[in-house]
JSON list of C-alpha atoms and ligand atoms in Angstrom, two decimals:
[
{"chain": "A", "resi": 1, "resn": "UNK", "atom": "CA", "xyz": [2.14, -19.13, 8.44]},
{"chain": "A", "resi": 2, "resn": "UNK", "atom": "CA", "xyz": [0.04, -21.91, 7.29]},
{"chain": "A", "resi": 3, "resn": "UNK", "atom": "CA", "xyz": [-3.45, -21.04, 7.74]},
{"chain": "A", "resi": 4, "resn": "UNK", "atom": "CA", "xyz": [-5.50, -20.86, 4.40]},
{"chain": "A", "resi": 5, "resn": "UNK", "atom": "CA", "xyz": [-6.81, -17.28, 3.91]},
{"chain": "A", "resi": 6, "resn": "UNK", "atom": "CA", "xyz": [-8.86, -15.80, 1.23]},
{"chain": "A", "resi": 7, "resn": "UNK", "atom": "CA", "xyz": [-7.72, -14.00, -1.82]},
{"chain": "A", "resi": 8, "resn": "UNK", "atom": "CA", "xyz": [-8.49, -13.57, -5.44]},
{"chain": "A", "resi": 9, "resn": "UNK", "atom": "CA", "xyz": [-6.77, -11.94, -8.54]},
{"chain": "A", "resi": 10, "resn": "UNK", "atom": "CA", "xyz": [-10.12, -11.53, -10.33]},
{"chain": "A", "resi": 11, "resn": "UNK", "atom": "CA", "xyz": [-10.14, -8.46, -12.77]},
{"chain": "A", "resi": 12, "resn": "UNK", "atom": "CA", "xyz": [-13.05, -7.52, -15.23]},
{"chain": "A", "resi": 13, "resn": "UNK", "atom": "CA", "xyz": [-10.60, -7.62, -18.54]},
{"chain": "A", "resi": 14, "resn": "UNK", "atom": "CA", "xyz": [-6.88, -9.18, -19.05]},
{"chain": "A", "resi": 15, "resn": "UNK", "atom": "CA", "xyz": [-5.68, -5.69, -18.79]},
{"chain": "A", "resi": 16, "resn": "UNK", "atom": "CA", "xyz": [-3.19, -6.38, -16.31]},
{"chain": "A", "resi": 17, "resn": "UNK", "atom": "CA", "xyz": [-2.01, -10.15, -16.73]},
{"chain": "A", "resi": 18, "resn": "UNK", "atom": "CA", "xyz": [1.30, -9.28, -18.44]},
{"chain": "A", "resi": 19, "resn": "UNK", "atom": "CA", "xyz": [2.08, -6.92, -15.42]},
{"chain": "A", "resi": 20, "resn": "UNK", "atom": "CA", "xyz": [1.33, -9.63, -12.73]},
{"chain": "A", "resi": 21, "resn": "UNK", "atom": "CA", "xyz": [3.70, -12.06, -14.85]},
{"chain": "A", "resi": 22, "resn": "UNK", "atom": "CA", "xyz": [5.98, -9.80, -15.18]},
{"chain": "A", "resi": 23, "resn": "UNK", "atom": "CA", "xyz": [6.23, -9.04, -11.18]},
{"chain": "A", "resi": 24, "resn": "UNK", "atom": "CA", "xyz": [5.32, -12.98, -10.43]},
{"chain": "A", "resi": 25, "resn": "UNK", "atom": "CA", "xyz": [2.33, -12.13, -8.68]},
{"chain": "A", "resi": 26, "resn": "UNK", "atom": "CA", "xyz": [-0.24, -14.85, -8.01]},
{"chain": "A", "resi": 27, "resn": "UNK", "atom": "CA", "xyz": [-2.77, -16.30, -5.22]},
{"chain": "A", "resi": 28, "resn": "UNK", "atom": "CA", "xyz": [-0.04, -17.70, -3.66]},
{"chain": "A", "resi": 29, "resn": "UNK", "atom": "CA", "xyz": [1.53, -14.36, -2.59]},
{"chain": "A", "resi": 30, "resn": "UNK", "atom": "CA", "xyz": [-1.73, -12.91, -1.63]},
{"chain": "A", "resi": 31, "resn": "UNK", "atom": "CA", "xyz": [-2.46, -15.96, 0.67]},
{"chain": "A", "resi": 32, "resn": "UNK", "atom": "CA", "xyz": [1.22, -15.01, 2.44]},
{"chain": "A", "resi": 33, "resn": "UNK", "atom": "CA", "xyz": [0.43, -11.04, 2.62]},
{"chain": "A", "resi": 34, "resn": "UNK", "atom": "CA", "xyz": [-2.88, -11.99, 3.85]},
{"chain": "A", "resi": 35, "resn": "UNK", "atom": "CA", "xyz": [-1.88, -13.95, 6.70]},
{"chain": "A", "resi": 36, "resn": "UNK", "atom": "CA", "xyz": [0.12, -10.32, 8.14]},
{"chain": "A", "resi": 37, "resn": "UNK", "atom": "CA", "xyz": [-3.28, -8.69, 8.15]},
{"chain": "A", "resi": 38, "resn": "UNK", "atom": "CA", "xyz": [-4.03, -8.97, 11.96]},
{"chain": "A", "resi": 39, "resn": "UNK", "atom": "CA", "xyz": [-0.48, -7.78, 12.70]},
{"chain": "A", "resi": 40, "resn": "UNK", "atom": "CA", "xyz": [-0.61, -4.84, 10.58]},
{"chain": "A", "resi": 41, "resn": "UNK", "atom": "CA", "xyz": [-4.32, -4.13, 12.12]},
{"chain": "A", "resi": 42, "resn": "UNK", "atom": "CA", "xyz": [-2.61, -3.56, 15.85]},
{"chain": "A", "resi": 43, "resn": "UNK", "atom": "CA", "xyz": [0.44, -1.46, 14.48]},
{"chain": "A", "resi": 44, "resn": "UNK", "atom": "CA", "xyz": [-2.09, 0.88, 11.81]},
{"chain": "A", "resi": 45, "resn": "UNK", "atom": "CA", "xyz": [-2.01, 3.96, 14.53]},
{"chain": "A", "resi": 46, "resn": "UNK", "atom": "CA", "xyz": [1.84, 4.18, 14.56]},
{"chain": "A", "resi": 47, "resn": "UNK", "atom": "CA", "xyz": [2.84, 3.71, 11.29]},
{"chain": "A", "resi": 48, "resn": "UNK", "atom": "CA", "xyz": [0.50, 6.12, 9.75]},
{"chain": "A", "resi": 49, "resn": "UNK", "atom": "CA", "xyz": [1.91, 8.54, 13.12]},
{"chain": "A", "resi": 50, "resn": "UNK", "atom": "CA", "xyz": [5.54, 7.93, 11.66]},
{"chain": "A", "resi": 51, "resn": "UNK", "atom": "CA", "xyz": [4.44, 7.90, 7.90]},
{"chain": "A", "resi": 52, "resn": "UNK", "atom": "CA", "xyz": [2.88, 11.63, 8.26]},
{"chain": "A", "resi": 53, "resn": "UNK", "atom": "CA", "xyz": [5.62, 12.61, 10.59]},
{"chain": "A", "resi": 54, "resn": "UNK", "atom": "CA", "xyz": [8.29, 12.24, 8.00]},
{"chain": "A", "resi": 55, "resn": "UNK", "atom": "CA", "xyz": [5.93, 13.93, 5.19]},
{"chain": "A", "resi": 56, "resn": "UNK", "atom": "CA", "xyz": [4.98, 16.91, 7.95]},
{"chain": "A", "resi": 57, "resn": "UNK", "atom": "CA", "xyz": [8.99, 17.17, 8.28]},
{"chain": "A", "resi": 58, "resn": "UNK", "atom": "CA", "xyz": [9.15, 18.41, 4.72]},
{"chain": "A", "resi": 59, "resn": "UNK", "atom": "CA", "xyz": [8.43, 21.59, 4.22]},
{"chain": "A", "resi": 60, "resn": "UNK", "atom": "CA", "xyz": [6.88, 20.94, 0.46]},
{"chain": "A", "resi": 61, "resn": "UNK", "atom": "CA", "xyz": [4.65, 18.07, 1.26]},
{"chain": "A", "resi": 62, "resn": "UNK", "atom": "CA", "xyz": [3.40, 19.78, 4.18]},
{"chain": "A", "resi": 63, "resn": "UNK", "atom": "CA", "xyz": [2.15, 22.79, 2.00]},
{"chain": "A", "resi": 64, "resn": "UNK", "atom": "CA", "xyz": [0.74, 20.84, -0.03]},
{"chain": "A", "resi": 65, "resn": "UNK", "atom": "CA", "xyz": [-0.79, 18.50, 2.72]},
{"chain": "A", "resi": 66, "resn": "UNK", "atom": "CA", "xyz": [-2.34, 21.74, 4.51]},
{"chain": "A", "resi": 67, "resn": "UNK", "atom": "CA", "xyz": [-3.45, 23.11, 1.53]},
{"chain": "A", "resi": 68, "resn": "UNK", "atom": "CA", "xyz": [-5.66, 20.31, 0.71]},
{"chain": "A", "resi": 69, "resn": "UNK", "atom": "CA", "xyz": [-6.65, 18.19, 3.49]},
{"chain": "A", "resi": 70, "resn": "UNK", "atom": "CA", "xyz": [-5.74, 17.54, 7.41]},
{"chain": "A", "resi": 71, "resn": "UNK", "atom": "CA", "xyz": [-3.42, 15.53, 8.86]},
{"chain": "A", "resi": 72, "resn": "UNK", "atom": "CA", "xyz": [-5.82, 13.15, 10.60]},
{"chain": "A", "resi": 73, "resn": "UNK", "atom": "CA", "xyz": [-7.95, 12.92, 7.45]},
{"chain": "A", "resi": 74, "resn": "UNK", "atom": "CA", "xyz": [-5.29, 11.24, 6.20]},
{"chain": "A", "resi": 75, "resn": "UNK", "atom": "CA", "xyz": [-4.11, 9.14, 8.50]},
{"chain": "A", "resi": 76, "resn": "UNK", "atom": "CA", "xyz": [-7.78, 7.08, 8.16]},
{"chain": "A", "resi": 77, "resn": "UNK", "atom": "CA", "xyz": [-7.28, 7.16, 4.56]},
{"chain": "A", "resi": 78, "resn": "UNK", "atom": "CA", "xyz": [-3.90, 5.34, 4.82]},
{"chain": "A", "resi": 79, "resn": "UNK", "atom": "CA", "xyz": [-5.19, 2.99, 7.60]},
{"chain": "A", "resi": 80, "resn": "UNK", "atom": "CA", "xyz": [-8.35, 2.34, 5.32]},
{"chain": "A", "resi": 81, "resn": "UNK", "atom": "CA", "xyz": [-5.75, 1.89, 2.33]},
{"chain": "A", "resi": 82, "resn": "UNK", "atom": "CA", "xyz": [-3.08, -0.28, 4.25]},
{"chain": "A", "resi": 83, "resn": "UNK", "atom": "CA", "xyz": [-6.28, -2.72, 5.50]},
{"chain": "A", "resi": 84, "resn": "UNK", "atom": "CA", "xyz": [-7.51, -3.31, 1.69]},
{"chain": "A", "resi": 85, "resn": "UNK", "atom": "CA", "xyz": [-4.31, -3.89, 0.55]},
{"chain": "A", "resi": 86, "resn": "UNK", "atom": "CA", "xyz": [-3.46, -6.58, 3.26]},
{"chain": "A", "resi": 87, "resn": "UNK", "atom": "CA", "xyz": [-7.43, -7.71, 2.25]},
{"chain": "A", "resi": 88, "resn": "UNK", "atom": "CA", "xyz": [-5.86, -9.22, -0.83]},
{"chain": "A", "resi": 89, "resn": "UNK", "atom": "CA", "xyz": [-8.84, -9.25, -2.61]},
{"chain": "A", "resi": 90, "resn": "UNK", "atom": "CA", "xyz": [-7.78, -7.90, -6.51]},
{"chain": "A", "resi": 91, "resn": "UNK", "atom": "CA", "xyz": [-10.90, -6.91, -8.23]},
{"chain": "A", "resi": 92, "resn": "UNK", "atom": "CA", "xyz": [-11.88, -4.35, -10.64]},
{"chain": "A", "resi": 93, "resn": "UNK", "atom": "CA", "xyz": [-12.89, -1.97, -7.77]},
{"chain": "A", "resi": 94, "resn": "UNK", "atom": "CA", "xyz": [-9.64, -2.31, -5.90]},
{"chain": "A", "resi": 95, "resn": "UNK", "atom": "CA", "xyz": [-7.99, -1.08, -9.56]},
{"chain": "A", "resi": 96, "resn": "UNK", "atom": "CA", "xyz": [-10.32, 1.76, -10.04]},
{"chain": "A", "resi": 97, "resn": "UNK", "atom": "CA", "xyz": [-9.33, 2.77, -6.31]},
{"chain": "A", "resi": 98, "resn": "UNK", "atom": "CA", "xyz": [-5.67, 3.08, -7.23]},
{"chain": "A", "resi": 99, "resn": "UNK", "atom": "CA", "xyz": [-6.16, 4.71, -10.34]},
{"chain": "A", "resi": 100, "resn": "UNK", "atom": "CA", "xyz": [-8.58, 7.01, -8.21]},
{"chain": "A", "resi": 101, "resn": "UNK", "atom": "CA", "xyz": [-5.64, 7.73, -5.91]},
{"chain": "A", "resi": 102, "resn": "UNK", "atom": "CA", "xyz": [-3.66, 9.06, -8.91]},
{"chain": "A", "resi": 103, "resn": "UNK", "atom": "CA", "xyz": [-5.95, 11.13, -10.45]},
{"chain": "A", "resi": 104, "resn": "UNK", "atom": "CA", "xyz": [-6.51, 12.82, -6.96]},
{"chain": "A", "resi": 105, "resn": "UNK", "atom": "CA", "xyz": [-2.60, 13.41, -6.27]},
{"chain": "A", "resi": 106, "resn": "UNK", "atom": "CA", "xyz": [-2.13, 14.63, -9.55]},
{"chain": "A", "resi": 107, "resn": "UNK", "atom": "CA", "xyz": [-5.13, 17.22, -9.06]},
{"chain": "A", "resi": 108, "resn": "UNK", "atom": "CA", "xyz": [-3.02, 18.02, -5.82]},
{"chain": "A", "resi": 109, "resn": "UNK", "atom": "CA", "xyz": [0.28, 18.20, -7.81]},
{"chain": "A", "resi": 110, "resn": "UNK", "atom": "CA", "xyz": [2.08, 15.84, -6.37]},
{"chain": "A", "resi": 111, "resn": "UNK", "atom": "CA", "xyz": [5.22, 14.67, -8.51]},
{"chain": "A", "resi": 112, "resn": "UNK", "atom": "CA", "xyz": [5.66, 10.72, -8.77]},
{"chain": "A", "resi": 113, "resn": "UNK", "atom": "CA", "xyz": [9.19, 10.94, -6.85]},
{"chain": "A", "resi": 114, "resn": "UNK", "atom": "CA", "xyz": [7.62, 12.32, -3.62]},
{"chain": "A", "resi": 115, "resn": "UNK", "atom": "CA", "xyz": [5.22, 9.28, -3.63]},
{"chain": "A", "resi": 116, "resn": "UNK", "atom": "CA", "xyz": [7.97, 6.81, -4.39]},
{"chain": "A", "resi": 117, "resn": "UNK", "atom": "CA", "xyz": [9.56, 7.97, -1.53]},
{"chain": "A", "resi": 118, "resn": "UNK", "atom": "CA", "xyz": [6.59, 7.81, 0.61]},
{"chain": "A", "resi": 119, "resn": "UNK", "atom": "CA", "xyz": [6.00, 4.22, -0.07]},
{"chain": "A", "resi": 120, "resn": "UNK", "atom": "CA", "xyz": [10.05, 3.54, 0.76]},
{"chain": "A", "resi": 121, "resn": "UNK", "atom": "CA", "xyz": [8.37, 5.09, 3.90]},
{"chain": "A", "resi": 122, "resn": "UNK", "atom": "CA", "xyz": [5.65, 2.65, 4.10]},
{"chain": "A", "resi": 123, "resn": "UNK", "atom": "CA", "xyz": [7.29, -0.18, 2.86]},
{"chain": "A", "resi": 124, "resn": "UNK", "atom": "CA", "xyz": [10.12, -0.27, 5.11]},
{"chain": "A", "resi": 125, "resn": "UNK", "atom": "CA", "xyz": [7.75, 0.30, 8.40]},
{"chain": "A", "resi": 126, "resn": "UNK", "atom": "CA", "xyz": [5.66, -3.17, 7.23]},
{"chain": "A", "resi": 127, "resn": "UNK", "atom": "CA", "xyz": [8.35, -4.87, 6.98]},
{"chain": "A", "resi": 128, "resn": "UNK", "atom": "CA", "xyz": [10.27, -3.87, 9.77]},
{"chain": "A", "resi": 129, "resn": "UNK", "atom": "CA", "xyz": [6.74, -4.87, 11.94]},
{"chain": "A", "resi": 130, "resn": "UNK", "atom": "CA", "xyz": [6.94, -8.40, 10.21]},
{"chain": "A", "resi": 131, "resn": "UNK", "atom": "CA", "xyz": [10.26, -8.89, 11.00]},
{"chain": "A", "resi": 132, "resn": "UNK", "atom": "CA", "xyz": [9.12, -8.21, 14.78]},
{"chain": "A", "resi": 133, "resn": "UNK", "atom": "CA", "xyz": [6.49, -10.75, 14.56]},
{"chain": "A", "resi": 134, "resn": "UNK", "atom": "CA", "xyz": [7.46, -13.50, 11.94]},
{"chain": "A", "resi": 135, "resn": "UNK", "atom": "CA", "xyz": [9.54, -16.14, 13.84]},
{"chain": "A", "resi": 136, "resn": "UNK", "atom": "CA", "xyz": [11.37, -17.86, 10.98]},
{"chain": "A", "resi": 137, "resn": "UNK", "atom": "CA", "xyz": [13.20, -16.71, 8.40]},
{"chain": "A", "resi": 138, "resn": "UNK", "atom": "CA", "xyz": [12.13, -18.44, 5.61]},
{"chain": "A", "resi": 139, "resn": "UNK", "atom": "CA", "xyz": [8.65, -17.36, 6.25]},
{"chain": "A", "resi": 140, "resn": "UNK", "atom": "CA", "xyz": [9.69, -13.90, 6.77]},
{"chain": "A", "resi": 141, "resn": "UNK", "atom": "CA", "xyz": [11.79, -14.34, 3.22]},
{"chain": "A", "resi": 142, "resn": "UNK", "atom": "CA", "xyz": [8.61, -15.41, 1.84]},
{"chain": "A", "resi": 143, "resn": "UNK", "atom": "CA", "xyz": [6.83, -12.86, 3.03]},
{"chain": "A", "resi": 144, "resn": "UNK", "atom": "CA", "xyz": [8.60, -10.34, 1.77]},
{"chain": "A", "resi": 145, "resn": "UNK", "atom": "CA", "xyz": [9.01, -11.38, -1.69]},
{"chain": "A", "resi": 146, "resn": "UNK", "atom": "CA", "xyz": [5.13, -11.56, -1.78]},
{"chain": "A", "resi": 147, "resn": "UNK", "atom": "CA", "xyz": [4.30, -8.23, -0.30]},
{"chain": "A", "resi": 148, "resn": "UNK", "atom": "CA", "xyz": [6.72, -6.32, -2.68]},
{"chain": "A", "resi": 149, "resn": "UNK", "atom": "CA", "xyz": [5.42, -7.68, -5.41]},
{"chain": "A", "resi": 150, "resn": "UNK", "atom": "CA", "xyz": [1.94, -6.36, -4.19]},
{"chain": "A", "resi": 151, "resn": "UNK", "atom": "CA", "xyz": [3.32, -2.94, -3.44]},
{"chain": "A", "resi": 152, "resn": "UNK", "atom": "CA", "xyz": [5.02, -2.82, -6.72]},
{"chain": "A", "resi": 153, "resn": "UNK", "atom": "CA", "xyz": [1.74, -3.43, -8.45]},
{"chain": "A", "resi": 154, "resn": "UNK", "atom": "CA", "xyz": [0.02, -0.96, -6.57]},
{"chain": "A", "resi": 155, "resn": "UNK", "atom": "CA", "xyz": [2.97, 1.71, -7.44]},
{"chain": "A", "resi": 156, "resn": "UNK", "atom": "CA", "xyz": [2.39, 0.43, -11.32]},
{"chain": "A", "resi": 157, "resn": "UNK", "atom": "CA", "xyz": [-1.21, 1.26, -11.13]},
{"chain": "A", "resi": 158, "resn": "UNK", "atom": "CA", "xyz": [-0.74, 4.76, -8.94]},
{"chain": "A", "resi": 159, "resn": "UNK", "atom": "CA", "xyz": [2.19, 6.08, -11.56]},
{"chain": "A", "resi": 160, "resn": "UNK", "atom": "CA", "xyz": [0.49, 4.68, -14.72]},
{"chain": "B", "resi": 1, "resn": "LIG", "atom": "C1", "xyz": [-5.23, 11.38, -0.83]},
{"chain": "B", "resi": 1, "resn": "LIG", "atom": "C2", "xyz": [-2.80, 7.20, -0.31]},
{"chain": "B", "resi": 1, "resn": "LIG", "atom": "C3", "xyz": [1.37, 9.64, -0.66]},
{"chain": "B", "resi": 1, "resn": "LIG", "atom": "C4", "xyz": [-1.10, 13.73, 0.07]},
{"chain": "B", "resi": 1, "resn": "LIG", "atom": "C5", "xyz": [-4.92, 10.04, -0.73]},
{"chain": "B", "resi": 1, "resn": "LIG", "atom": "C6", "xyz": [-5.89, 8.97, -0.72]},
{"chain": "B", "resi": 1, "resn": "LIG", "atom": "C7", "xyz": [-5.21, 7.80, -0.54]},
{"chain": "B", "resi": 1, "resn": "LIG", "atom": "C8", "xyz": [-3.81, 8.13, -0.48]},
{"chain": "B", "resi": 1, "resn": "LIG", "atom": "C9", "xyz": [-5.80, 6.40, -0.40]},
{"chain": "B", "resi": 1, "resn": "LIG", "atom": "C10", "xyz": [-7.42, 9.14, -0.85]},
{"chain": "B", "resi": 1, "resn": "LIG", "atom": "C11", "xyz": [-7.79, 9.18, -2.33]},
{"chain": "B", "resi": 1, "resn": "LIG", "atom": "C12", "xyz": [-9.30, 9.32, -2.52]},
{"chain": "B", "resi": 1, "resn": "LIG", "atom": "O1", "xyz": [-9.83, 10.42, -2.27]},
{"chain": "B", "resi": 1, "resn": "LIG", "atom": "O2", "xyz": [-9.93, 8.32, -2.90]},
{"chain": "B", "resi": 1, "resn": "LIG", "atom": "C13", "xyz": [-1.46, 7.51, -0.40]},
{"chain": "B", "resi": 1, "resn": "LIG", "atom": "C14", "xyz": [-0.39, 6.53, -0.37]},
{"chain": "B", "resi": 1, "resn": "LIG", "atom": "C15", "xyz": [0.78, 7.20, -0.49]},
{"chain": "B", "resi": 1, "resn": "LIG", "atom": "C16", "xyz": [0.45, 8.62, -0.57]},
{"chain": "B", "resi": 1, "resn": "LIG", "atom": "C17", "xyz": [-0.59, 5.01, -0.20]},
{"chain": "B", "resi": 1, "resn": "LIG", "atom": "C18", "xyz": [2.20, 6.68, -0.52]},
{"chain": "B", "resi": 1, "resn": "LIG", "atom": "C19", "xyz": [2.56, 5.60, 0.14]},
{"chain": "B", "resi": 1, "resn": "LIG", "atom": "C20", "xyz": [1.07, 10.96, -0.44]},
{"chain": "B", "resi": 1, "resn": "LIG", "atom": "C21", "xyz": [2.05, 12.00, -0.25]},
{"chain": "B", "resi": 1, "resn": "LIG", "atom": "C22", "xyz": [1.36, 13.15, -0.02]},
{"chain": "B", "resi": 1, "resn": "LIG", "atom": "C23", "xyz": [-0.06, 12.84, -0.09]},
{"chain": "B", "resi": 1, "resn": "LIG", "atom": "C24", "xyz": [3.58, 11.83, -0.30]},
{"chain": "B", "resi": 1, "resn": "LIG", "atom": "C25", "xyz": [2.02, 14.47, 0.26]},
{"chain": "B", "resi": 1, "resn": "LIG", "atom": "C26", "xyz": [1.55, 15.64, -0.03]},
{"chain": "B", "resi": 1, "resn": "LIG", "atom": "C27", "xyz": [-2.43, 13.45, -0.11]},
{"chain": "B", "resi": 1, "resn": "LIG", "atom": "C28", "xyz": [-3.51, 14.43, 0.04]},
{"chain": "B", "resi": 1, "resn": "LIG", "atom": "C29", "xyz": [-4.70, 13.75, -0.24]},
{"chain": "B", "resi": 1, "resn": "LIG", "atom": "C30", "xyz": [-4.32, 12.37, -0.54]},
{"chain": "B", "resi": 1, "resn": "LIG", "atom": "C31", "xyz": [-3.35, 15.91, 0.42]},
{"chain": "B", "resi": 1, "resn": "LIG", "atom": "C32", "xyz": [-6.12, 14.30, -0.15]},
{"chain": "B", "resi": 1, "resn": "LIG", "atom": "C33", "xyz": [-6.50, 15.08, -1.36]},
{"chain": "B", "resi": 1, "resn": "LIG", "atom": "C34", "xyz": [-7.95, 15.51, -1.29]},
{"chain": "B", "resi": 1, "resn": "LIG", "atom": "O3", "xyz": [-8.73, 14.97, -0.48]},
{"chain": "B", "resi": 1, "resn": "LIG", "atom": "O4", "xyz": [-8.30, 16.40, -2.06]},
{"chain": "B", "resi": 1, "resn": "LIG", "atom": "N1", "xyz": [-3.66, 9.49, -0.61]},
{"chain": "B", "resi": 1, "resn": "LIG", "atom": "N2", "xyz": [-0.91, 8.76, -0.52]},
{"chain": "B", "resi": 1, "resn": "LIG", "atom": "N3", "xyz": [-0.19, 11.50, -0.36]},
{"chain": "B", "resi": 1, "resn": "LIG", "atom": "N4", "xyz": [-2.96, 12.23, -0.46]},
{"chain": "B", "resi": 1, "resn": "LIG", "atom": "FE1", "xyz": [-1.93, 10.51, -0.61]}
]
């Protein structure tokens, strides 16, 4: 995991600094997330299979799933949405996407706890490809400090 990748934390206004120091989030995590990107691009079919499995097996999400969209719809969006995120590249427009993301699952009513528990969902299937592909342990440590810091800022932004 040494290749140098790019990344940038480069937002229009210091809106978000204290939230990145707060988390720790810098560059330096980005470069480590980034470097997962071609793994994550050869596993994207299956985990957004699994990921809309587990939401299909309950009966509210489904409802709501069926009521406003189809199944694989959404399993693009999510591979489109995993890929940027692993893109690393934290600009204005990848903050207006999350906040987009809200507004459109609160127009769909769904409550903040069902998408915390969807990204457990998510979260746990990244790492548990990582942890299939990352040799050493100390770079899969690494990575996974960095990459929950990312998901926790993207969770910050979707719940704000
Ligand atoms: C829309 C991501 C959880 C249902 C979207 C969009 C994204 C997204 C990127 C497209 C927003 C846009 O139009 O720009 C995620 C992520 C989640 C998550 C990353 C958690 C890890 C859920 C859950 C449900 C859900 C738990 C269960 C009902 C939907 C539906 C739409 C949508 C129905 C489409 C709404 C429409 O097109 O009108 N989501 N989502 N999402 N999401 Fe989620």
């Amino acid at each position: 995991m040494s290749e140098q990748q790019e990344v940038f934390i480069d937002f229009d206004t210091e809106d978000f600094s204290e939230e990145l120091s707060l988390i720790g989030l810098t560059e330096a995590d980005l470069r480590i997330v980034k470097q997962m990107k071609p793994v994550l691009q050869k596993h994207l079919d299956e985990l957004s299979e699994a990921f809309y499995g587990r939401l299909l097996a309950n009966e509210h999400l489904k409802h709501i799933i069926e009521k406003h969209s189809r199944i694989d719809r959404l399993k693009q969006t999510l591979a489109q949405h995993i890929i940027e995120m692993f893109n690393c590249e934290f600009n204005q427009s990848y903050i207006e996407k999350r906040l987009t993301i809200a507004r459109v699952h609160f127009q769909i009513g769904l409550e903040p706890k069902w998408y915390i528990g969807a990204f457990q969902l998510l979260q746990s299937r990244i790492i548990d490809v990582a942890y299939d592909s990352i040799e050493s342990k100390e770079d899969f440590k690494c990575f996974v400090s960095a990459v929950t810091k990312v998901f926790n800022f993207e969770q910050q932004l979707v719940l704000e």
